[in-house]
Short mmCIF file of C-alpha atoms in Angstrom, two decimals:
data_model
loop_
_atom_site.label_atom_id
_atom_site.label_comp_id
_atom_site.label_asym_id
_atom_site.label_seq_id
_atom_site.Cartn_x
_atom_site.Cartn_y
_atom_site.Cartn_z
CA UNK S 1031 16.10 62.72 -79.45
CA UNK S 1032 17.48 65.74 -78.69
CA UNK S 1033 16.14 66.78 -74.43
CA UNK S 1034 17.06 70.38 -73.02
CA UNK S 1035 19.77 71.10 -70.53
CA UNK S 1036 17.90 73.50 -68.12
CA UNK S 1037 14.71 75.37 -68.78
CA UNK S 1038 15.26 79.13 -67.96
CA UNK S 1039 11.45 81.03 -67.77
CA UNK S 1040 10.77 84.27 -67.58
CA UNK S 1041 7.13 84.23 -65.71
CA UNK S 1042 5.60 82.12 -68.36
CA UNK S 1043 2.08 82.12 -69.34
CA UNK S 1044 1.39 78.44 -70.06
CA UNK S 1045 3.19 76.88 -66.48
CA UNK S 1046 -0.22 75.77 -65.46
CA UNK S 1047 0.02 73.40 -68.70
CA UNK S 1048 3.45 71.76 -67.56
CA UNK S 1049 3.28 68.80 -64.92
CA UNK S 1050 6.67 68.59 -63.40
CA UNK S 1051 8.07 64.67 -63.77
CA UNK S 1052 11.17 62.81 -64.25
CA UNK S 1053 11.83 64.23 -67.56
CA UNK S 1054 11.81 67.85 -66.56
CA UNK S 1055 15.28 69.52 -66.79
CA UNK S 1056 17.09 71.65 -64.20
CA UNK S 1057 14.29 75.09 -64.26
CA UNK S 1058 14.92 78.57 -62.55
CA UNK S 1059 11.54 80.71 -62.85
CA UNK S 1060 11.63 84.48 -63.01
CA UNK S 1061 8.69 86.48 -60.84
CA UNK S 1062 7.47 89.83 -59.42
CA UNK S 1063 5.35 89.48 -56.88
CA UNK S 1064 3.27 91.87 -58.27
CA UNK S 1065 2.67 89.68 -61.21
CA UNK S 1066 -1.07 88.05 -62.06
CA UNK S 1067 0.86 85.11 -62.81
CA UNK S 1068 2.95 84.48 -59.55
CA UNK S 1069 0.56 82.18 -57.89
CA UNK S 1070 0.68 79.55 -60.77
CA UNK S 1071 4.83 79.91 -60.62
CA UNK S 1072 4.34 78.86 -56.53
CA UNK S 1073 2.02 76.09 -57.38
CA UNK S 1074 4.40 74.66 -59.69
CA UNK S 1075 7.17 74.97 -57.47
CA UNK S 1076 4.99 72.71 -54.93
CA UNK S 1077 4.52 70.07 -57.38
CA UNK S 1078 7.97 69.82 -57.91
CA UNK S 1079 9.74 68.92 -54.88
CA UNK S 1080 11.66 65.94 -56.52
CA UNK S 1081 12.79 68.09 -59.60
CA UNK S 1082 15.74 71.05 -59.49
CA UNK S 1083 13.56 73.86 -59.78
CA UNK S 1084 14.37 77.78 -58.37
CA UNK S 1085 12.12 80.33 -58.42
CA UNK S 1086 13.46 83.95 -58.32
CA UNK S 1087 11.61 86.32 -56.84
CA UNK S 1088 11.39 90.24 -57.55
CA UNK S 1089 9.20 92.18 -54.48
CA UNK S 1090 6.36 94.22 -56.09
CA UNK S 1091 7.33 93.73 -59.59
CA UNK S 1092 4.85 93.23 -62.29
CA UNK S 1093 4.69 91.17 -64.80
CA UNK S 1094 7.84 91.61 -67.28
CA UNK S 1095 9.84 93.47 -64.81
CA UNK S 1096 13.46 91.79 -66.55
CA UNK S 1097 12.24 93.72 -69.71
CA UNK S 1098 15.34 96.31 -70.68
CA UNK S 1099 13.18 99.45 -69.45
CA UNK S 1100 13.88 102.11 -66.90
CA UNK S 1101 17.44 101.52 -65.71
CA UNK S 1102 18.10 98.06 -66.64
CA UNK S 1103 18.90 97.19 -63.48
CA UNK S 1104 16.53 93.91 -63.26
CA UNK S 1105 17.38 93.11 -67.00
CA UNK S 1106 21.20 93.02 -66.27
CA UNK S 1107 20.64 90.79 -62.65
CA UNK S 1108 18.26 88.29 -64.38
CA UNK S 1109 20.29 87.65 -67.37
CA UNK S 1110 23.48 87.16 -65.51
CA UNK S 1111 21.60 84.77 -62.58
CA UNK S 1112 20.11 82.85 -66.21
#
């Protein structure tokens, strides 16, 4: 079948459900810091050190900071890093 490329996240909910293995694809993970989620996105970063993973990091940004609000400063930088 048919296996992704890369896996590009935007601080997603369900990371706690993924266990990082052979089979995972090439991942960059999107965070604020200020996010309720961030701790799960640096656990899962520490279970992968044999996989390709990034994780970007915004200081003091809540969850959905990428969103196209406000300026659309962090919308513009994370789509082009994506």
């Amino acid at each position: 079948g048919l296996r992704p490329a890369s896996f590009v996240l935007f601080n997603p909910a369900a990371l706690d459900a993924v266990e990082p293995d052979e089979s995972l694809p090439p991942t960059i993970l999107f965070f604020g810091t200020a996010d309720r989620l961030y701790p799960a996105a640096q656990k899962f970063l520490a279970k992968a050190p044999k996989n390709r993973v990034e994780l970007f990091v915004a200081k003091d940004q809540p969850h959905g900071f990428f969103n196209d609000r406000g300026d659309g400063s962090w919308h513009s930088s994370t789509t082009y890093l994506a």
